[in-house]
Each structure stands twice: as C-alpha cells, then as structure tokens.
XYZ file of C-alpha atoms in Angstrom:
384
model
C 102.936 23.442 183.982
C 99.943 21.319 184.965
C 101.091 18.640 187.828
C 99.885 15.023 187.365
C 97.671 13.563 189.913
C 99.190 11.466 192.776
C 97.078 9.320 194.588
C 99.233 8.650 197.404
C 99.377 12.567 198.067
C 95.369 12.383 197.596
C 95.026 9.752 200.154
C 97.272 11.636 202.757
C 95.454 14.840 202.485
C 92.126 14.462 200.579
C 90.680 18.061 199.561
C 88.054 18.855 197.246
C 90.565 21.264 195.217
C 92.463 18.163 194.532
C 89.371 16.156 193.307
C 88.064 19.178 191.153
C 91.406 18.897 189.223
C 91.289 15.041 188.524
C 90.560 13.761 185.224
C 88.166 10.924 184.775
C 90.579 8.405 184.551
C 92.048 10.036 188.051
C 88.364 9.860 189.552
C 88.126 6.247 188.808
C 91.577 5.331 190.441
C 90.313 7.277 193.644
C 87.137 5.272 193.588
C 88.659 2.055 193.319
C 91.143 2.841 195.991
C 88.286 4.141 198.457
C 85.972 1.063 197.458
C 83.200 3.288 195.807
C 81.206 1.830 193.177
C 80.468 4.095 190.101
C 79.673 3.582 186.446
C 82.490 4.087 184.017
C 80.138 4.919 181.255
C 78.696 8.178 183.569
C 79.650 11.465 182.875
C 82.746 12.966 184.638
C 80.222 15.452 186.655
C 77.762 12.776 187.793
C 80.902 10.800 188.436
C 82.674 13.379 190.611
C 79.243 14.309 192.525
C 78.575 10.315 193.270
C 82.401 10.162 194.454
C 82.328 13.123 196.597
C 79.192 11.844 198.402
C 80.686 8.540 199.364
C 83.653 10.191 200.575
C 82.076 12.455 202.613
C 79.952 9.433 204.113
C 83.244 7.687 204.679
C 84.526 10.876 206.730
C 87.406 11.329 203.805
C 85.872 14.602 203.034
C 83.981 17.346 204.951
C 80.353 17.694 204.406
C 80.554 21.079 202.702
C 82.517 19.494 199.931
C 79.425 17.632 198.761
C 77.362 20.912 198.818
C 79.835 22.561 196.731
C 80.242 19.964 194.156
C 76.261 19.690 193.993
C 76.160 23.490 193.342
C 78.800 23.420 190.621
C 77.192 20.338 188.882
C 73.520 22.713 188.876
C 75.594 25.694 187.680
C 76.947 23.520 184.788
C 73.547 22.141 183.905
C 72.167 25.765 183.681
C 75.146 27.003 181.640
C 74.380 23.779 179.231
C 70.636 24.560 178.942
C 71.318 27.809 178.330
C 73.805 27.135 175.625
C 71.207 24.837 173.851
C 68.591 27.454 173.956
C 70.809 30.162 172.622
C 71.634 27.675 169.910
C 68.100 26.951 169.099
C 67.522 30.527 168.732
C 70.187 31.243 166.721
C 69.591 28.428 164.269
C 65.923 29.325 163.842
C 67.270 32.592 162.424
C 64.461 35.557 161.951
C 61.306 35.246 163.107
C 59.187 33.678 159.896
C 56.088 35.801 158.784
C 53.412 34.589 160.901
C 49.961 34.536 159.957
C 47.741 36.786 162.450
C 45.195 34.499 162.152
C 46.996 31.269 162.850
C 49.022 32.799 165.953
C 52.489 31.548 166.803
C 54.257 29.513 164.410
C 55.751 26.005 165.282
C 59.327 27.119 165.985
C 58.072 29.735 168.479
C 56.098 27.048 170.179
C 59.108 24.811 170.373
C 61.512 27.485 171.748
C 58.849 28.673 174.243
C 58.491 25.090 175.301
C 62.422 24.552 175.672
C 62.682 27.586 177.585
C 60.053 26.384 179.992
C 62.023 22.948 180.148
C 65.029 24.743 181.195
C 63.354 26.955 183.959
C 61.827 23.597 185.291
C 65.265 21.874 185.439
C 66.694 24.853 187.075
C 64.110 24.685 189.927
C 64.841 20.797 190.247
C 68.537 21.483 190.462
C 67.745 24.220 193.189
C 65.625 22.078 195.209
C 68.357 19.258 194.833
C 71.018 21.700 196.130
C 68.532 22.181 199.036
C 68.387 18.826 200.144
C 72.021 18.312 199.766
C 72.629 21.158 202.225
C 70.310 19.646 204.671
C 72.032 16.234 204.401
C 75.370 17.862 204.636
C 73.853 19.340 208.106
C 73.062 16.025 209.090
C 76.245 14.396 208.504
C 77.986 17.134 210.714
C 75.605 16.428 213.509
C 76.505 12.952 213.407
C 80.172 13.337 212.816
C 82.030 13.770 216.310
C 83.402 17.414 216.695
C 87.059 17.994 216.520
C 88.815 18.045 220.121
C 90.145 21.090 220.647
C 93.820 21.437 222.134
C 93.761 21.531 225.794
C 95.229 24.936 227.292
C 96.995 24.710 230.282
C 96.027 28.313 231.180
C 92.257 27.734 231.254
C 90.724 26.010 234.153
C 87.608 24.878 231.879
C 89.994 22.828 229.494
C 91.868 21.288 232.625
C 88.402 20.364 234.277
C 87.181 18.868 231.206
C 89.828 16.554 230.799
C 90.433 15.643 234.495
C 89.921 12.056 235.324
C 88.988 11.811 238.983
C 89.453 7.854 239.207
C 93.421 8.384 238.481
C 93.937 10.533 241.354
C 91.867 9.085 244.091
C 94.922 6.875 245.041
C 97.165 10.130 245.523
C 94.771 11.454 248.296
C 96.015 10.902 251.869
C 94.527 8.779 254.202
C 91.980 10.752 256.623
C 92.745 10.692 260.235
C 90.566 12.038 262.996
C 93.782 12.634 265.443
C 95.123 15.155 262.925
C 92.041 17.016 261.316
C 93.836 20.271 261.066
C 97.125 19.064 259.586
C 95.211 16.894 257.235
C 93.638 19.974 255.447
C 96.968 21.300 255.196
C 98.564 18.430 253.569
C 95.565 17.904 251.242
C 95.470 21.246 249.878
C 99.523 21.187 249.252
C 99.278 18.017 247.297
C 96.088 19.447 245.254
C 98.226 22.481 244.536
C 101.157 20.660 243.516
C 99.509 18.272 241.079
C 97.251 21.238 239.633
C 93.823 19.624 240.765
C 90.883 21.868 239.769
C 89.381 23.153 242.918
C 85.968 22.148 241.776
C 87.069 18.436 242.454
C 88.662 19.210 245.487
C 85.561 18.142 247.660
C 84.769 15.003 245.857
C 88.287 14.044 246.250
C 87.852 14.677 249.860
C 84.848 12.755 250.243
C 86.564 9.687 249.243
C 88.598 9.316 252.389
C 86.522 10.963 255.098
C 85.272 8.622 257.695
C 83.956 8.675 261.170
C 82.364 11.963 262.440
C 83.672 13.885 259.469
C 81.730 11.425 257.025
C 78.550 12.075 259.151
C 78.627 15.831 259.018
C 79.432 15.471 255.439
C 76.302 13.426 254.717
C 74.111 15.870 256.559
C 75.258 18.741 253.980
C 73.103 19.198 251.115
C 74.530 18.301 247.635
C 75.386 22.023 246.771
C 77.028 22.353 250.160
C 79.050 19.025 249.856
C 80.346 20.345 246.461
C 81.873 23.324 247.978
C 85.221 22.694 249.602
C 85.171 25.893 251.643
C 82.000 24.805 253.186
C 82.966 21.238 253.851
C 86.155 21.971 255.547
C 84.526 24.565 257.819
C 81.804 21.898 258.788
C 84.176 19.222 259.368
C 86.653 21.240 261.498
C 83.544 22.592 263.795
C 82.490 19.101 264.225
C 85.985 18.270 265.621
C 85.684 21.618 267.586
C 88.794 23.085 265.954
C 87.582 26.586 266.090
C 89.421 29.658 267.510
C 88.747 29.145 270.924
C 90.098 25.561 270.849
C 93.129 26.425 268.957
C 93.714 29.339 271.642
C 93.406 26.925 274.613
C 95.655 24.627 273.017
C 98.389 27.237 272.422
C 98.171 28.502 276.265
C 97.798 25.033 277.612
C 100.771 23.426 275.791
C 103.406 22.283 278.005
C 106.941 20.595 276.962
C 106.868 17.169 277.045
C 109.920 15.631 279.055
C 110.815 13.768 275.909
C 110.839 16.777 273.682
C 113.816 19.032 272.710
C 113.262 22.700 273.120
C 113.651 23.251 269.523
C 110.983 20.708 268.890
C 108.938 22.513 271.638
C 109.240 26.154 269.978
C 107.955 24.843 266.599
C 105.192 23.049 268.193
C 104.349 26.263 270.048
C 104.624 28.126 266.821
C 102.559 25.749 264.918
C 99.656 26.358 267.720
C 99.937 30.098 267.066
C 99.923 30.032 263.916
C 96.538 27.852 263.670
C 95.003 30.116 266.562
C 95.799 33.412 264.221
C 94.598 31.633 261.059
C 91.241 30.378 262.512
C 90.917 34.033 263.859
C 91.487 35.490 260.494
C 94.441 37.537 261.612
C 95.986 39.140 258.469
C 97.716 42.418 259.961
C 99.279 43.737 263.056
C 95.925 45.373 263.920
C 94.322 42.199 263.966
C 96.916 40.782 265.904
C 96.413 43.419 268.439
C 92.596 43.236 268.713
C 93.195 39.398 269.263
C 95.388 39.757 272.196
C 93.384 42.717 273.736
C 90.398 40.484 273.698
C 91.957 37.688 275.174
C 93.252 39.655 278.096
C 89.797 41.486 278.614
C 88.023 37.991 278.750
C 90.501 36.874 281.627
C 89.054 39.739 283.902
C 85.460 38.652 283.290
C 83.279 36.210 284.700
C 83.027 32.880 283.228
C 79.548 33.397 282.039
C 80.126 36.644 280.211
C 83.070 34.940 278.580
C 80.689 32.014 277.361
C 78.599 34.559 276.256
C 81.091 36.467 274.177
C 82.520 33.430 272.941
C 79.222 32.516 271.442
C 78.781 35.787 269.947
C 81.974 35.180 267.954
C 83.359 38.965 268.732
C 86.411 39.820 267.183
C 86.991 43.392 268.525
C 87.608 44.573 271.891
C 85.169 47.427 271.596
C 82.430 45.237 270.491
C 83.220 42.561 273.533
C 83.044 45.508 276.272
C 79.412 46.668 274.704
C 78.136 43.149 274.893
C 79.758 42.539 278.441
C 77.911 45.925 279.380
C 74.727 44.475 277.810
C 74.968 41.231 279.402
C 75.324 42.630 282.856
C 72.478 45.042 282.359
C 70.247 42.070 280.927
C 71.101 39.879 284.098
C 71.617 42.657 286.569
C 69.661 40.566 289.595
C 72.094 37.640 289.151
C 75.219 39.682 289.679
C 74.187 42.374 292.431
C 74.827 40.071 295.202
C 77.531 37.793 293.878
C 79.481 40.317 291.760
C 83.222 40.542 293.359
C 86.330 41.428 291.647
C 88.293 38.967 289.650
C 91.145 38.919 291.723
C 89.216 37.438 294.793
C 88.271 34.502 293.024
C 91.776 33.516 292.443
C 92.831 31.335 295.185
C 96.469 32.187 296.748
C 99.331 29.908 296.276
C 99.398 29.019 300.031
C 95.896 27.941 300.159
C 96.227 25.434 297.147
C 98.156 23.241 299.584
C 96.579 21.705 302.597
C 98.148 22.567 306.006
C 100.147 19.682 307.477
C 99.883 19.177 311.169
C 102.315 17.126 312.920
C 101.347 15.334 315.942
C 103.944 15.309 318.918
C 105.421 12.119 320.134
C 105.479 11.787 323.456
C 108.487 11.000 325.544
C 106.763 7.688 327.089
C 106.367 6.060 323.682
C 109.650 6.775 322.393
C 111.263 5.283 325.451
C 109.272 1.950 325.114
C 109.966 1.971 321.347
C 112.675 -0.397 320.044
C 115.230 1.113 317.475
C 115.224 -0.502 314.128
C 119.111 -0.405 313.733
C 120.636 -1.540 317.023
C 117.436 -3.342 318.556
C 117.972 -1.354 321.466
C 114.873 0.520 323.324
C 115.059 4.190 324.678
C 115.833 5.917 321.098
C 114.751 5.774 317.351
C 116.770 5.044 314.331
C 117.152 8.746 313.824
C 119.045 9.191 316.720
C 120.508 6.152 316.723
C 124.561 6.556 318.221
C 125.682 3.505 316.297
C-alpha cells in the first residue's frame, strides 16, 4: 500500500527519494512551503527539476540530488523520443516501392530527419547534464563542510578546537624567585586540563617577565614554539643547571625557624632537582653522579671549572679530561702542584691567636673597685 505524502515528514528529513514519490500536487505543496516559484502548467518532470534545483540552492537537498534529477529527466526524454521514432516507423509500415530514379521516398526522409533530431536532442541533454554536474561541484565548494565529531583520543582534533584565549587566565603568574618550581606547577596544570603540548609554549610566553622574557625574545620563532627548548633556555638564564642544584643541595642548612620535617622535605626536593637536572634515571647514573662529585673535590679549582664547562657525566671521561688538562698546562702546575689536603686550613688556623696582656700589680693597686669603691683590688676579687 502506497503511503500518502506528508509535508511535515519531508520538512523534517528532506531527501530525493521522498521527492521522487511525490505527485504533481505534492510537488506544488512543497514549492509553496519553501517559497519556490514554479509554473502550475509545467510538466511534472520539469516541475520536479526546477524544485530540486531551488532546494539545492537553499541548502535543503544535497548538490548530488540535482545531478540525479537531471539525469533522470534526460533519460526520460530519450525514452520518449525513441518511442516517437518507433511509433513513426511502425505507422509507416513496409517501405513503399521506391523509384530508383527518384531516390528515397518522402517517408524515409521524414524518418531520417526525426532520428537526427532525436540524436541532436540527446547530445544537448548530455551537455546539459555535464553543466549540472559542474554546478553541483561549485555548490559543494560554496557550502561549508560538515563538522566532523571531535574525538578525545586524537590530539589533532583536540588541537583544532582549542581556544587559547579561554585558558590564558588559568596559567599561574611567573615568579623569578621560583623559576624551577614554576615549570613544575605549569606542567601539572597543563596535564590536568588536557592542554595540547603544541600550545604550552604560547601559554607560557603570555606570563613570562623579566630575564625570562628577554631570553625568550632572543630565540627564533621555531625555537620559541618548542616548549622543551624554551624551558631549557629560561632555566639556563637563571643559572638553574646541575652544578647550581648541587651547590644548593650541599650548602642548604636548617634555618632556626624551620622544623626538621620541613628541613628534610626541602633537602629531598633539592636532591631530586639535582638528580633530575643531571638526568639520573637509574642506580648506575646515581653512582656516577656521586663518584664524579667526590672526584672533583680532590682536584684543583681550575680543573673543576674545566670539567664543568665540558659537562662531563661519567667518572672515566672526567679523569681523561683532567689528565689532558694537566698535560696541556704542565708548565703552570709543575711549580705549584701540591696535594689537595695541604690547601685545606686546619681548624686551629681558622681562628686568630688571642694574646693576653699581663696586668701589672702597680696598676692594679692604683685602680678603684667598681663595686665597693675601694682601691687596691678589682671587682673580680672584691671581698664584699
């Protein structure tokens, strides 16, 4: 049983299939609803083609619908023309006896002319179909592409919909006194809010100030957009390198107003920063770090500075570079090289010797006691 046409159903979900099933009266109703001007005396095929074109321009139907409708109309015209030619041929009946001297008969000429007209019409319809396809492609380019559903698992989809202006206020303010802890806090916030890492450097540059902003402006555009390069450059500007963390860890003492729990926590944080900046990831790396530090304690200061400039990370390489440095500067160390322990002052030599002046008995006898105001003794031996 064929269902009746429903305008509400077509408005909710307009498709070409529903339009194909419409009668001429239904097509007129659809045209009136969407404000499409059509001729009431037009044929159903022409009416459908006009309505389809207007609905495509209004964005109700897809551009492919116009092409399909035009092809259907063209095929319908071809079938109609073929039927007309077949009917003419069947009506003509058998070929009349033609006079060889006079050539083709009038009926043959008419049929040949009709066939040529049908072929010409078919070529025109094919050309019209090609124009409609070109028009459909142009409409597809004009119409906005349908938004693809965002997937939380793909970084590209997250980056495409990320509005940096809405997240700048969530970036913590930059403090030059707490540069190392600032990067840790920033990375935690960025990870918690699922910020794309491609935008980390841009968000960070909105809050930098002072020396950090100066070193950031000295970077190239490509380097400033790389978060790791930006972070490394800022830390180097504030001398937050492995040697600086080591000195902070070794020289950090407990303040008088700090509890031992707080002191232990701060000491642990400094040690972790030292290990992290030295890229310690295993027990072997930690072993090399401690041995290298102890090795540097036994070297002259110039060699230690040289090893720090070379950024050595293993004891073997440090020993080779130290020997190379001594051989290169042999004339400097031949006369002044002494064991390291001789350069360390003893505990007794740190304090100046105190010499006490002897107090003569004559001066003591003439001085007056501050407590009893009698002469002959001082307040230290006052009998009162």
